[in-house]
Amino acid sequence: MLNINGKRLRQSLEIMAEIGATPGGGVQRLSLTDEDKAAREQIISWMREVELDVKVDEMGNIFGIRNGRNNDLSPVMTGSHCDTQPKGGRFDGILGVIGGLEVLRILHENNIETQRPVILAVWTNEEGFRFSPAMVSSGVWAGKLELEWAYRRTDLTGAKLGDELERIGYKGDMPAVSRPIYAHYELHIEQGPILEKENKTIGVPKGVLCLHWYDVYIEGEANQVGPTPMAGRHDALCAASEMILKVNELPSKMGGNMVATVGEIHNMPNSRNIIPDKVHFTVDIRSWDDVFALKAWENLRGSFINIADARGCQLKTEISWRVEHALFNQELARKILEKAGKRNYSSLYMVSGAGHDASYINQVAPTSMIFVPSIGGRSHVEVEDTKWEDCEAGANVLLDCIIDSSMEI
Amino acid sequence: MLNINGKRLRQSLEIMAEIGATPGGGVQRLSLTDEDKAAREQIISWMREVELDVKVDEMGNIFGIRNGRNNDLSPVMTGSHCDTQPKGGRFDGILGVIGGLEVLRILHENNIETQRPVILAVWTNEEGFRFSPAMVSSGVWAGKLELEWAYRRTDLTGAKLGDELERIGYKGDMPAVSRPIYAHYELHIEQGPILEKENKTIGVPKGVLCLHWYDVYIEGEANQVGPTPMAGRHDALCAASEMILKVNELPSKMGGNMVATVGEIHNMPNSRNIIPDKVHFTVDIRSWDDVFALKAWENLRGSFINIADARGCQLKTEISWRVEHALFNQELARKILEKAGKRNYSSLYMVSGAGHDASYINQVAPTSMIFVPSIGGRSHVEVEDTKWEDCEAGANVLLDCIIDSSMEI
């Protein structure tokens, strides 16, 4: 049985962790920044070392292609992303890229000839922090989002995704359009506490929760705080505070499998002696049950209207993004569980709370994911961590699955 | 009886409103910016037109001095500030400067010889938005704040007050130290709804509410929102939301004369798919009763500790600034009421919720204020407005008071 090179996997991950390293021990490599560009160039140079044919599409997605015996057969694909959250971690995304690279290194140095081509993919702007929404490039690739619309996504400074792709030299010629894929595997850290709590090494998600994003805008009335009596104020931040607590209470009130979060808030004019008149905040709702998540929003919207009315504020809500829950390919999931078992890795069949590029790819090709434990369940933070032996275990299972699938005719 | 020139007062105010004019009809002239510098230069050129001797002190405070018959007598002073809030209004501060200027123009063109010198003062950084705290320069002048400490105040970009004073050329040589003042009057818009509601033209505050500023820092735990169950989260923004509502509810719960406000909040990392781990917000408490305001903070702090504990968050609170309630000079207040009566202006003896440079000056010299109504009680916003006839009325009362006081031996 072939094994990936755990030492080399770690070394490559450590090199990647230096690109955009933060003083707090994490990584900040926001999408399409110079750090992102540097990471891409490192990855491409490694792809070339193992003789992959490197292609970049119109969305900046990078594909490193290794020929099979019969290139008319649809390829097996793996990969993830190299962008991070602000002050993010050293594993989210990049583990799936370097894990996949390590698989291709093993195939290369052992001269393994697969039946099918094998592709290592790096997806642009998965995180959605700099350019909302998340997973935008796999979304375009899967035909679920429009290319021109994606190009027009702007960051907080007004820079456009399309222009930034061009600036860093990653607006490729190849159409960002899916083609038949035989099987797609994405190796990723769990980003939650379940595997660690259950003391399992490998997680296999049956699918990804639905993901609904909303934007809420409140308008009250600004005034000097001193001479303005409490009665008759229209304080937009107080209205927002009530709403944020409603979001936080909702999952336990409604029961069922759901999380709801306000992660982002903008308060205006944000001066300590002026009553806030404008607040914008976001709502993120996720559940395995799409209808339940929609009901949750209706419930929240009703509360928001009452709160805004009671405080004499105007309310505007927007649906920014809705991705349905995705059931991954169960045959591939069974294969992963079986391969983990053969290596005596403990495993857990679970759900994924986080969105992944795999969610969009799953809509056009048989897809599954391999999770490894996140220490303390921490992710999207500088202290995000995963044991090296777990990274190695995940990459070994990925190796087994890719060899298996790419040999199938 | 002399009258100020209402048309000229309006014209001068309109010229000032163009310096830092906002598209929304307001003014943004943050302290020590190029707009502030332009405003200062306009004011100084007008001061010179009426032959005032212009001096600038180490804090950038500008003094336009008109000699009296006996310059050994302590002078009568008036004035206010020319900086504004972001997207602020056309009257806050500048009315007191231009109103005072108009008084000096009248003295000048009528060749009135006063016994005492008369000074028009323009105080640096009254608003406290760019550099916290507010009223910092009158505070230094009155000996209540340290000069070097004031120089070290930094804005959000890290620029220091002392360096910015130098940059715009307003770090003067004259020590920023008070000298004996016979009487000080500050004309100002009310910034609240009382005069309008009571249908009065002139307000005379018996004093200014105490003003207590606090900074609250909450630290929770950041995590990817999707895979992190609701139970066990340490969401700093939820903790902050509960605290903000406690602040808002407090005045009605405790009763008495008090306002309490959260105007400013900073949420980190402020990404829609990360549970917020750090929140900083401000608390502003004002009351006529200092002890009551201190009790209010103790009450709040207790609530904050409980809220932070319940959510597993760390809490740090800081006392940023405390100014005691200030009783103005009651002899001067009576004079203002009497002068208003002689002109058949309706008047109201009231309190001031807003802090003013007059609060610090009041600590070293007999001081009082003249308020004119704010339309709709709106202030610190672009729609801030006061009727021209009310501006004129206020300036006329100021004229009468200054002539009266400056003739006293």
JSON list of N, CA, C and O in Angstrom, two decimals, chain A residues 85 191 213 215 221-223 227 233 248 261 263-265 267 270-274 311 377-381, chain B residues 85 191 213 215 221-224 226-227 233 248 261 263-265 267 270-274 311 378-379 381:
[
{"chain": "A", "resi": 85, "resn": "GLN", "atom": "N", "xyz": [-9.59, 33.72, 5.67]},
{"chain": "A", "resi": 85, "resn": "GLN", "atom": "CA", "xyz": [-10.28, 34.80, 6.37]},
{"chain": "A", "resi": 85, "resn": "GLN", "atom": "C", "xyz": [-9.22, 35.80, 6.88]},
{"chain": "A", "resi": 85, "resn": "GLN", "atom": "O", "xyz": [-8.05, 35.46, 6.95]},
{"chain": "A", "resi": 191, "resn": "GLN", "atom": "N", "xyz": [-13.49, 22.12, 11.03]},
{"chain": "A", "resi": 191, "resn": "GLN", "atom": "CA", "xyz": [-13.91, 23.45, 11.45]},
{"chain": "A", "resi": 191, "resn": "GLN", "atom": "C", "xyz": [-14.98, 23.43, 12.52]},
{"chain": "A", "resi": 191, "resn": "GLN", "atom": "O", "xyz": [-15.67, 24.43, 12.74]},
{"chain": "A", "resi": 213, "resn": "TRP", "atom": "N", "xyz": [-27.90, 33.62, 3.50]},
{"chain": "A", "resi": 213, "resn": "TRP", "atom": "CA", "xyz": [-27.30, 34.88, 3.95]},
{"chain": "A", "resi": 213, "resn": "TRP", "atom": "C", "xyz": [-28.30, 36.02, 3.73]},
{"chain": "A", "resi": 213, "resn": "TRP", "atom": "O", "xyz": [-28.86, 36.17, 2.64]},
{"chain": "A", "resi": 215, "resn": "ASP", "atom": "N", "xyz": [-29.07, 40.39, 4.61]},
{"chain": "A", "resi": 215, "resn": "ASP", "atom": "CA", "xyz": [-28.54, 41.69, 5.04]},
{"chain": "A", "resi": 215, "resn": "ASP", "atom": "C", "xyz": [-29.68, 42.52, 5.60]},
{"chain": "A", "resi": 215, "resn": "ASP", "atom": "O", "xyz": [-30.75, 42.61, 4.97]},
{"chain": "A", "resi": 221, "resn": "GLU", "atom": "N", "xyz": [-32.80, 57.75, 13.92]},
{"chain": "A", "resi": 221, "resn": "GLU", "atom": "CA", "xyz": [-32.56, 59.19, 13.83]},
{"chain": "A", "resi": 221, "resn": "GLU", "atom": "C", "xyz": [-31.35, 59.55, 14.69]},
{"chain": "A", "resi": 221, "resn": "GLU", "atom": "O", "xyz": [-31.30, 59.23, 15.88]},
{"chain": "A", "resi": 222, "resn": "ALA", "atom": "N", "xyz": [-30.38, 60.23, 14.06]},
{"chain": "A", "resi": 222, "resn": "ALA", "atom": "CA", "xyz": [-29.18, 60.65, 14.79]},
{"chain": "A", "resi": 222, "resn": "ALA", "atom": "C", "xyz": [-29.47, 61.94, 15.55]},
{"chain": "A", "resi": 222, "resn": "ALA", "atom": "O", "xyz": [-30.26, 62.76, 15.11]},
{"chain": "A", "resi": 223, "resn": "ASN", "atom": "N", "xyz": [-28.83, 62.09, 16.70]},
{"chain": "A", "resi": 223, "resn": "ASN", "atom": "CA", "xyz": [-28.95, 63.30, 17.50]},
{"chain": "A", "resi": 223, "resn": "ASN", "atom": "C", "xyz": [-27.83, 63.34, 18.51]},
{"chain": "A", "resi": 223, "resn": "ASN", "atom": "O", "xyz": [-27.28, 62.28, 18.87]},
{"chain": "A", "resi": 227, "resn": "PRO", "atom": "N", "xyz": [-28.44, 66.29, 24.96]},
{"chain": "A", "resi": 227, "resn": "PRO", "atom": "CA", "xyz": [-29.71, 67.03, 25.09]},
{"chain": "A", "resi": 227, "resn": "PRO", "atom": "C", "xyz": [-30.93, 66.27, 24.58]},
{"chain": "A", "resi": 227, "resn": "PRO", "atom": "O", "xyz": [-32.02, 66.81, 24.59]},
{"chain": "A", "resi": 233, "resn": "ARG", "atom": "N", "xyz": [-36.41, 58.80, 21.30]},
{"chain": "A", "resi": 233, "resn": "ARG", "atom": "CA", "xyz": [-35.23, 58.45, 20.51]},
{"chain": "A", "resi": 233, "resn": "ARG", "atom": "C", "xyz": [-35.58, 57.35, 19.50]},
{"chain": "A", "resi": 233, "resn": "ARG", "atom": "O", "xyz": [-36.45, 56.53, 19.76]},
{"chain": "A", "resi": 248, "resn": "ASN", "atom": "N", "xyz": [-29.80, 35.03, 17.83]},
{"chain": "A", "resi": 248, "resn": "ASN", "atom": "CA", "xyz": [-29.06, 34.11, 18.68]},
{"chain": "A", "resi": 248, "resn": "ASN", "atom": "C", "xyz": [-29.97, 33.12, 19.42]},
{"chain": "A", "resi": 248, "resn": "ASN", "atom": "O", "xyz": [-29.63, 31.96, 19.64]},
{"chain": "A", "resi": 261, "resn": "THR", "atom": "N", "xyz": [-26.47, 33.16, 13.06]},
{"chain": "A", "resi": 261, "resn": "THR", "atom": "CA", "xyz": [-25.39, 34.02, 13.56]},
{"chain": "A", "resi": 261, "resn": "THR", "atom": "C", "xyz": [-25.39, 35.40, 12.92]},
{"chain": "A", "resi": 261, "resn": "THR", "atom": "O", "xyz": [-25.64, 35.52, 11.72]},
{"chain": "A", "resi": 263, "resn": "GLY", "atom": "N", "xyz": [-22.53, 37.97, 12.26]},
{"chain": "A", "resi": 263, "resn": "GLY", "atom": "CA", "xyz": [-21.07, 38.05, 12.33]},
{"chain": "A", "resi": 263, "resn": "GLY", "atom": "C", "xyz": [-20.55, 39.45, 12.05]},
{"chain": "A", "resi": 263, "resn": "GLY", "atom": "O", "xyz": [-19.45, 39.81, 12.45]},
{"chain": "A", "resi": 264, "resn": "GLU", "atom": "N", "xyz": [-21.36, 40.24, 11.35]},
{"chain": "A", "resi": 264, "resn": "GLU", "atom": "CA", "xyz": [-20.87, 41.52, 10.82]},
{"chain": "A", "resi": 264, "resn": "GLU", "atom": "C", "xyz": [-21.87, 42.62, 11.13]},
{"chain": "A", "resi": 264, "resn": "GLU", "atom": "O", "xyz": [-23.07, 42.44, 10.96]},
{"chain": "A", "resi": 265, "resn": "ILE", "atom": "N", "xyz": [-21.36, 43.75, 11.59]},
{"chain": "A", "resi": 265, "resn": "ILE", "atom": "CA", "xyz": [-22.24, 44.89, 11.88]},
{"chain": "A", "resi": 265, "resn": "ILE", "atom": "C", "xyz": [-21.51, 46.18, 11.54]},
{"chain": "A", "resi": 265, "resn": "ILE", "atom": "O", "xyz": [-20.30, 46.30, 11.77]},
{"chain": "A", "resi": 267, "resn": "ASN", "atom": "N", "xyz": [-22.11, 50.30, 12.14]},
{"chain": "A", "resi": 267, "resn": "ASN", "atom": "CA", "xyz": [-22.91, 51.27, 12.88]},
{"chain": "A", "resi": 267, "resn": "ASN", "atom": "C", "xyz": [-22.51, 52.68, 12.44]},
{"chain": "A", "resi": 267, "resn": "ASN", "atom": "O", "xyz": [-21.33, 52.99, 12.34]},
{"chain": "A", "resi": 270, "resn": "ASN", "atom": "N", "xyz": [-21.26, 56.15, 14.19]},
{"chain": "A", "resi": 270, "resn": "ASN", "atom": "CA", "xyz": [-20.27, 55.50, 15.07]},
{"chain": "A", "resi": 270, "resn": "ASN", "atom": "C", "xyz": [-19.42, 56.53, 15.83]},
{"chain": "A", "resi": 270, "resn": "ASN", "atom": "O", "xyz": [-18.20, 56.43, 15.86]},
{"chain": "A", "resi": 271, "resn": "SER", "atom": "N", "xyz": [-20.08, 57.50, 16.42]},
{"chain": "A", "resi": 271, "resn": "SER", "atom": "CA", "xyz": [-19.42, 58.52, 17.24]},
{"chain": "A", "resi": 271, "resn": "SER", "atom": "C", "xyz": [-20.02, 58.41, 18.63]},
{"chain": "A", "resi": 271, "resn": "SER", "atom": "O", "xyz": [-21.23, 58.26, 18.78]},
{"chain": "A", "resi": 272, "resn": "ARG", "atom": "N", "xyz": [-19.19, 58.47, 19.67]},
{"chain": "A", "resi": 272, "resn": "ARG", "atom": "CA", "xyz": [-19.70, 58.13, 21.00]},
{"chain": "A", "resi": 272, "resn": "ARG", "atom": "C", "xyz": [-20.72, 59.11, 21.54]},
{"chain": "A", "resi": 272, "resn": "ARG", "atom": "O", "xyz": [-21.45, 58.77, 22.47]},
{"chain": "A", "resi": 273, "resn": "ASN", "atom": "N", "xyz": [-20.81, 60.31, 20.96]},
{"chain": "A", "resi": 273, "resn": "ASN", "atom": "CA", "xyz": [-21.83, 61.22, 21.45]},
{"chain": "A", "resi": 273, "resn": "ASN", "atom": "C", "xyz": [-22.92, 61.54, 20.43]},
{"chain": "A", "resi": 273, "resn": "ASN", "atom": "O", "xyz": [-23.54, 62.58, 20.47]},
{"chain": "A", "resi": 274, "resn": "ILE", "atom": "N", "xyz": [-23.14, 60.59, 19.51]},
{"chain": "A", "resi": 274, "resn": "ILE", "atom": "CA", "xyz": [-24.27, 60.72, 18.59]},
{"chain": "A", "resi": 274, "resn": "ILE", "atom": "C", "xyz": [-25.10, 59.45, 18.63]},
{"chain": "A", "resi": 274, "resn": "ILE", "atom": "O", "xyz": [-24.55, 58.34, 18.54]},
{"chain": "A", "resi": 311, "resn": "ARG", "atom": "N", "xyz": [-39.40, 50.91, 17.90]},
{"chain": "A", "resi": 311, "resn": "ARG", "atom": "CA", "xyz": [-38.38, 51.94, 18.09]},
{"chain": "A", "resi": 311, "resn": "ARG", "atom": "C", "xyz": [-38.47, 53.05, 17.04]},
{"chain": "A", "resi": 311, "resn": "ARG", "atom": "O", "xyz": [-37.59, 53.91, 16.95]},
{"chain": "A", "resi": 377, "resn": "GLY", "atom": "N", "xyz": [-12.07, 22.55, 17.99]},
{"chain": "A", "resi": 377, "resn": "GLY", "atom": "CA", "xyz": [-13.14, 22.97, 17.08]},
{"chain": "A", "resi": 377, "resn": "GLY", "atom": "C", "xyz": [-12.93, 24.35, 16.49]},
{"chain": "A", "resi": 377, "resn": "GLY", "atom": "O", "xyz": [-13.81, 24.90, 15.85]},
{"chain": "A", "resi": 378, "resn": "ARG", "atom": "N", "xyz": [-11.73, 24.95, 16.71]},
{"chain": "A", "resi": 378, "resn": "ARG", "atom": "CA", "xyz": [-11.47, 26.33, 16.30]},
{"chain": "A", "resi": 378, "resn": "ARG", "atom": "C", "xyz": [-11.13, 26.43, 14.81]},
{"chain": "A", "resi": 378, "resn": "ARG", "atom": "O", "xyz": [-10.29, 25.68, 14.32]},
{"chain": "A", "resi": 379, "resn": "SER", "atom": "N", "xyz": [-11.75, 27.39, 14.15]},
{"chain": "A", "resi": 379, "resn": "SER", "atom": "CA", "xyz": [-11.42, 27.65, 12.75]},
{"chain": "A", "resi": 379, "resn": "SER", "atom": "C", "xyz": [-11.71, 29.09, 12.39]},
{"chain": "A", "resi": 379, "resn": "SER", "atom": "O", "xyz": [-12.45, 29.77, 13.09]},
{"chain": "A", "resi": 380, "resn": "HIS", "atom": "N", "xyz": [-11.13, 29.57, 11.29]},
{"chain": "A", "resi": 380, "resn": "HIS", "atom": "CA", "xyz": [-11.26, 30.97, 10.86]},
{"chain": "A", "resi": 380, "resn": "HIS", "atom": "C", "xyz": [-10.60, 31.89, 11.89]},
{"chain": "A", "resi": 380, "resn": "HIS", "atom": "O", "xyz": [-10.98, 33.05, 12.00]},
{"chain": "A", "resi": 381, "resn": "VAL", "atom": "N", "xyz": [-9.66, 31.36, 12.64]},
{"chain": "A", "resi": 381, "resn": "VAL", "atom": "CA", "xyz": [-8.94, 32.13, 13.65]},
{"chain": "A", "resi": 381, "resn": "VAL", "atom": "C", "xyz": [-7.48, 31.74, 13.58]},
{"chain": "A", "resi": 381, "resn": "VAL", "atom": "O", "xyz": [-7.12, 30.70, 13.02]},
{"chain": "B", "resi": 85, "resn": "GLN", "atom": "N", "xyz": [-18.79, 67.48, 13.97]},
{"chain": "B", "resi": 85, "resn": "GLN", "atom": "CA", "xyz": [-18.88, 66.02, 13.91]},
{"chain": "B", "resi": 85, "resn": "GLN", "atom": "C", "xyz": [-18.78, 65.60, 12.44]},
{"chain": "B", "resi": 85, "resn": "GLN", "atom": "O", "xyz": [-18.96, 66.42, 11.55]},
{"chain": "B", "resi": 191, "resn": "GLN", "atom": "N", "xyz": [-29.33, 72.12, 20.72]},
{"chain": "B", "resi": 191, "resn": "GLN", "atom": "CA", "xyz": [-29.05, 70.72, 20.39]},
{"chain": "B", "resi": 191, "resn": "GLN", "atom": "C", "xyz": [-30.04, 69.76, 21.02]},
{"chain": "B", "resi": 191, "resn": "GLN", "atom": "O", "xyz": [-29.77, 68.55, 21.11]},
{"chain": "B", "resi": 213, "resn": "TRP", "atom": "N", "xyz": [-17.72, 59.17, 30.38]},
{"chain": "B", "resi": 213, "resn": "TRP", "atom": "CA", "xyz": [-17.47, 58.30, 29.22]},
{"chain": "B", "resi": 213, "resn": "TRP", "atom": "C", "xyz": [-16.76, 57.04, 29.67]},
{"chain": "B", "resi": 213, "resn": "TRP", "atom": "O", "xyz": [-15.76, 57.10, 30.40]},
{"chain": "B", "resi": 215, "resn": "ASP", "atom": "N", "xyz": [-15.37, 52.96, 28.25]},
{"chain": "B", "resi": 215, "resn": "ASP", "atom": "CA", "xyz": [-15.08, 52.05, 27.14]},
{"chain": "B", "resi": 215, "resn": "ASP", "atom": "C", "xyz": [-15.20, 50.62, 27.65]},
{"chain": "B", "resi": 215, "resn": "ASP", "atom": "O", "xyz": [-14.66, 50.29, 28.70]},
{"chain": "B", "resi": 221, "resn": "GLU", "atom": "N", "xyz": [-14.99, 34.05, 21.75]},
{"chain": "B", "resi": 221, "resn": "GLU", "atom": "CA", "xyz": [-14.19, 33.11, 20.97]},
{"chain": "B", "resi": 221, "resn": "GLU", "atom": "C", "xyz": [-14.70, 33.07, 19.54]},
{"chain": "B", "resi": 221, "resn": "GLU", "atom": "O", "xyz": [-15.89, 32.85, 19.30]},
{"chain": "B", "resi": 222, "resn": "ALA", "atom": "N", "xyz": [-13.78, 33.32, 18.60]},
{"chain": "B", "resi": 222, "resn": "ALA", "atom": "CA", "xyz": [-14.15, 33.29, 17.18]},
{"chain": "B", "resi": 222, "resn": "ALA", "atom": "C", "xyz": [-14.18, 31.85, 16.69]},
{"chain": "B", "resi": 222, "resn": "ALA", "atom": "O", "xyz": [-13.41, 31.02, 17.15]},
{"chain": "B", "resi": 223, "resn": "ASN", "atom": "N", "xyz": [-15.07, 31.57, 15.77]},
{"chain": "B", "resi": 223, "resn": "ASN", "atom": "CA", "xyz": [-15.16, 30.26, 15.14]},
{"chain": "B", "resi": 223, "resn": "ASN", "atom": "C", "xyz": [-15.97, 30.38, 13.87]},
{"chain": "B", "resi": 223, "resn": "ASN", "atom": "O", "xyz": [-16.78, 31.30, 13.73]},
{"chain": "B", "resi": 224, "resn": "GLN", "atom": "N", "xyz": [-15.77, 29.42, 12.97]},
{"chain": "B", "resi": 224, "resn": "GLN", "atom": "CA", "xyz": [-16.59, 29.34, 11.76]},
{"chain": "B", "resi": 224, "resn": "GLN", "atom": "C", "xyz": [-18.03, 29.14, 12.20]},
{"chain": "B", "resi": 224, "resn": "GLN", "atom": "O", "xyz": [-18.32, 28.29, 13.04]},
{"chain": "B", "resi": 226, "resn": "GLY", "atom": "N", "xyz": [-20.74, 27.96, 10.68]},
{"chain": "B", "resi": 226, "resn": "GLY", "atom": "CA", "xyz": [-21.49, 26.77, 10.26]},
{"chain": "B", "resi": 226, "resn": "GLY", "atom": "C", "xyz": [-21.31, 25.58, 11.18]},
{"chain": "B", "resi": 226, "resn": "GLY", "atom": "O", "xyz": [-22.28, 25.05, 11.73]},
{"chain": "B", "resi": 227, "resn": "PRO", "atom": "N", "xyz": [-20.07, 25.14, 11.38]},
{"chain": "B", "resi": 227, "resn": "PRO", "atom": "CA", "xyz": [-19.87, 23.89, 12.14]},
{"chain": "B", "resi": 227, "resn": "PRO", "atom": "C", "xyz": [-19.85, 24.09, 13.65]},
{"chain": "B", "resi": 227, "resn": "PRO", "atom": "O", "xyz": [-19.65, 23.12, 14.36]},
{"chain": "B", "resi": 233, "resn": "ARG", "atom": "N", "xyz": [-21.01, 28.37, 22.36]},
{"chain": "B", "resi": 233, "resn": "ARG", "atom": "CA", "xyz": [-20.44, 29.55, 21.72]},
{"chain": "B", "resi": 233, "resn": "ARG", "atom": "C", "xyz": [-20.12, 30.63, 22.75]},
{"chain": "B", "resi": 233, "resn": "ARG", "atom": "O", "xyz": [-20.80, 30.72, 23.78]},
{"chain": "B", "resi": 248, "resn": "ASN", "atom": "N", "xyz": [-29.53, 51.23, 27.44]},
{"chain": "B", "resi": 248, "resn": "ASN", "atom": "CA", "xyz": [-30.70, 51.94, 26.94]},
{"chain": "B", "resi": 248, "resn": "ASN", "atom": "C", "xyz": [-31.87, 51.93, 27.93]},
{"chain": "B", "resi": 248, "resn": "ASN", "atom": "O", "xyz": [-32.62, 52.90, 28.03]},
{"chain": "B", "resi": 261, "resn": "THR", "atom": "N", "xyz": [-26.17, 56.28, 26.66]},
{"chain": "B", "resi": 261, "resn": "THR", "atom": "CA", "xyz": [-26.14, 55.97, 25.23]},
{"chain": "B", "resi": 261, "resn": "THR", "atom": "C", "xyz": [-24.90, 55.17, 24.84]},
{"chain": "B", "resi": 261, "resn": "THR", "atom": "O", "xyz": [-23.81, 55.44, 25.33]},
{"chain": "B", "resi": 263, "resn": "GLY", "atom": "N", "xyz": [-22.93, 54.91, 21.48]},
{"chain": "B", "resi": 263, "resn": "GLY", "atom": "CA", "xyz": [-22.89, 55.55, 20.16]},
{"chain": "B", "resi": 263, "resn": "GLY", "atom": "C", "xyz": [-21.94, 54.86, 19.21]},
{"chain": "B", "resi": 263, "resn": "GLY", "atom": "O", "xyz": [-22.08, 54.97, 18.00]},
{"chain": "B", "resi": 264, "resn": "GLU", "atom": "N", "xyz": [-20.97, 54.13, 19.78]},
{"chain": "B", "resi": 264, "resn": "GLU", "atom": "CA", "xyz": [-19.86, 53.63, 18.97]},
{"chain": "B", "resi": 264, "resn": "GLU", "atom": "C", "xyz": [-19.63, 52.16, 19.29]},
{"chain": "B", "resi": 264, "resn": "GLU", "atom": "O", "xyz": [-19.63, 51.77, 20.45]},
{"chain": "B", "resi": 265, "resn": "ILE", "atom": "N", "xyz": [-19.45, 51.36, 18.26]},
{"chain": "B", "resi": 265, "resn": "ILE", "atom": "CA", "xyz": [-19.17, 49.94, 18.48]},
{"chain": "B", "resi": 265, "resn": "ILE", "atom": "C", "xyz": [-18.21, 49.45, 17.40]},
{"chain": "B", "resi": 265, "resn": "ILE", "atom": "O", "xyz": [-18.29, 49.87, 16.25]},
{"chain": "B", "resi": 267, "resn": "ASN", "atom": "N", "xyz": [-16.68, 45.76, 16.06]},
{"chain": "B", "resi": 267, "resn": "ASN", "atom": "CA", "xyz": [-16.87, 44.32, 16.14]},
{"chain": "B", "resi": 267, "resn": "ASN", "atom": "C", "xyz": [-15.78, 43.63, 15.34]},
{"chain": "B", "resi": 267, "resn": "ASN", "atom": "O", "xyz": [-15.48, 44.03, 14.22]},
{"chain": "B", "resi": 270, "resn": "ASN", "atom": "N", "xyz": [-15.54, 40.88, 12.34]},
{"chain": "B", "resi": 270, "resn": "ASN", "atom": "CA", "xyz": [-16.58, 41.49, 11.50]},
{"chain": "B", "resi": 270, "resn": "ASN", "atom": "C", "xyz": [-16.67, 40.83, 10.14]},
{"chain": "B", "resi": 270, "resn": "ASN", "atom": "O", "xyz": [-16.70, 41.50, 9.11]},
{"chain": "B", "resi": 271, "resn": "SER", "atom": "N", "xyz": [-16.74, 39.53, 10.15]},
{"chain": "B", "resi": 271, "resn": "SER", "atom": "CA", "xyz": [-16.93, 38.75, 8.92]},
{"chain": "B", "resi": 271, "resn": "SER", "atom": "C", "xyz": [-18.21, 37.95, 9.09]},
{"chain": "B", "resi": 271, "resn": "SER", "atom": "O", "xyz": [-18.46, 37.40, 10.17]},
{"chain": "B", "resi": 272, "resn": "ARG", "atom": "N", "xyz": [-19.04, 37.89, 8.05]},
{"chain": "B", "resi": 272, "resn": "ARG", "atom": "CA", "xyz": [-20.37, 37.33, 8.27]},
{"chain": "B", "resi": 272, "resn": "ARG", "atom": "C", "xyz": [-20.39, 35.85, 8.60]},
{"chain": "B", "resi": 272, "resn": "ARG", "atom": "O", "xyz": [-21.39, 35.36, 9.10]},
{"chain": "B", "resi": 273, "resn": "ASN", "atom": "N", "xyz": [-19.30, 35.14, 8.33]},
{"chain": "B", "resi": 273, "resn": "ASN", "atom": "CA", "xyz": [-19.31, 33.73, 8.70]},
{"chain": "B", "resi": 273, "resn": "ASN", "atom": "C", "xyz": [-18.32, 33.38, 9.82]},
{"chain": "B", "resi": 273, "resn": "ASN", "atom": "O", "xyz": [-17.87, 32.25, 9.91]},
{"chain": "B", "resi": 274, "resn": "ILE", "atom": "N", "xyz": [-18.02, 34.37, 10.64]},
{"chain": "B", "resi": 274, "resn": "ILE", "atom": "CA", "xyz": [-17.20, 34.10, 11.83]},
{"chain": "B", "resi": 274, "resn": "ILE", "atom": "C", "xyz": [-17.91, 34.64, 13.07]},
{"chain": "B", "resi": 274, "resn": "ILE", "atom": "O", "xyz": [-18.38, 35.77, 13.08]},
{"chain": "B", "resi": 311, "resn": "ARG", "atom": "N", "xyz": [-22.11, 34.29, 29.16]},
{"chain": "B", "resi": 311, "resn": "ARG", "atom": "CA", "xyz": [-21.72, 33.93, 27.79]},
{"chain": "B", "resi": 311, "resn": "ARG", "atom": "C", "xyz": [-20.26, 33.46, 27.71]},
{"chain": "B", "resi": 311, "resn": "ARG", "atom": "O", "xyz": [-19.73, 33.29, 26.61]},
{"chain": "B", "resi": 378, "resn": "ARG", "atom": "N", "xyz": [-32.79, 68.55, 16.42]},
{"chain": "B", "resi": 378, "resn": "ARG", "atom": "CA", "xyz": [-31.76, 67.78, 15.72]},
{"chain": "B", "resi": 378, "resn": "ARG", "atom": "C", "xyz": [-30.40, 68.48, 15.79]},
{"chain": "B", "resi": 378, "resn": "ARG", "atom": "O", "xyz": [-30.31, 69.67, 15.50]},
{"chain": "B", "resi": 379, "resn": "SER", "atom": "N", "xyz": [-29.38, 67.70, 16.13]},
{"chain": "B", "resi": 379, "resn": "SER", "atom": "CA", "xyz": [-28.02, 68.24, 16.13]},
{"chain": "B", "resi": 379, "resn": "SER", "atom": "C", "xyz": [-27.00, 67.14, 15.86]},
{"chain": "B", "resi": 379, "resn": "SER", "atom": "O", "xyz": [-27.30, 65.97, 16.00]},
{"chain": "B", "resi": 381, "resn": "VAL", "atom": "N", "xyz": [-26.00, 66.35, 13.07]},
{"chain": "B", "resi": 381, "resn": "VAL", "atom": "CA", "xyz": [-26.47, 65.72, 11.83]},
{"chain": "B", "resi": 381, "resn": "VAL", "atom": "C", "xyz": [-26.56, 66.80, 10.76]},
{"chain": "B", "resi": 381, "resn": "VAL", "atom": "O", "xyz": [-26.59, 68.00, 11.06]}
]
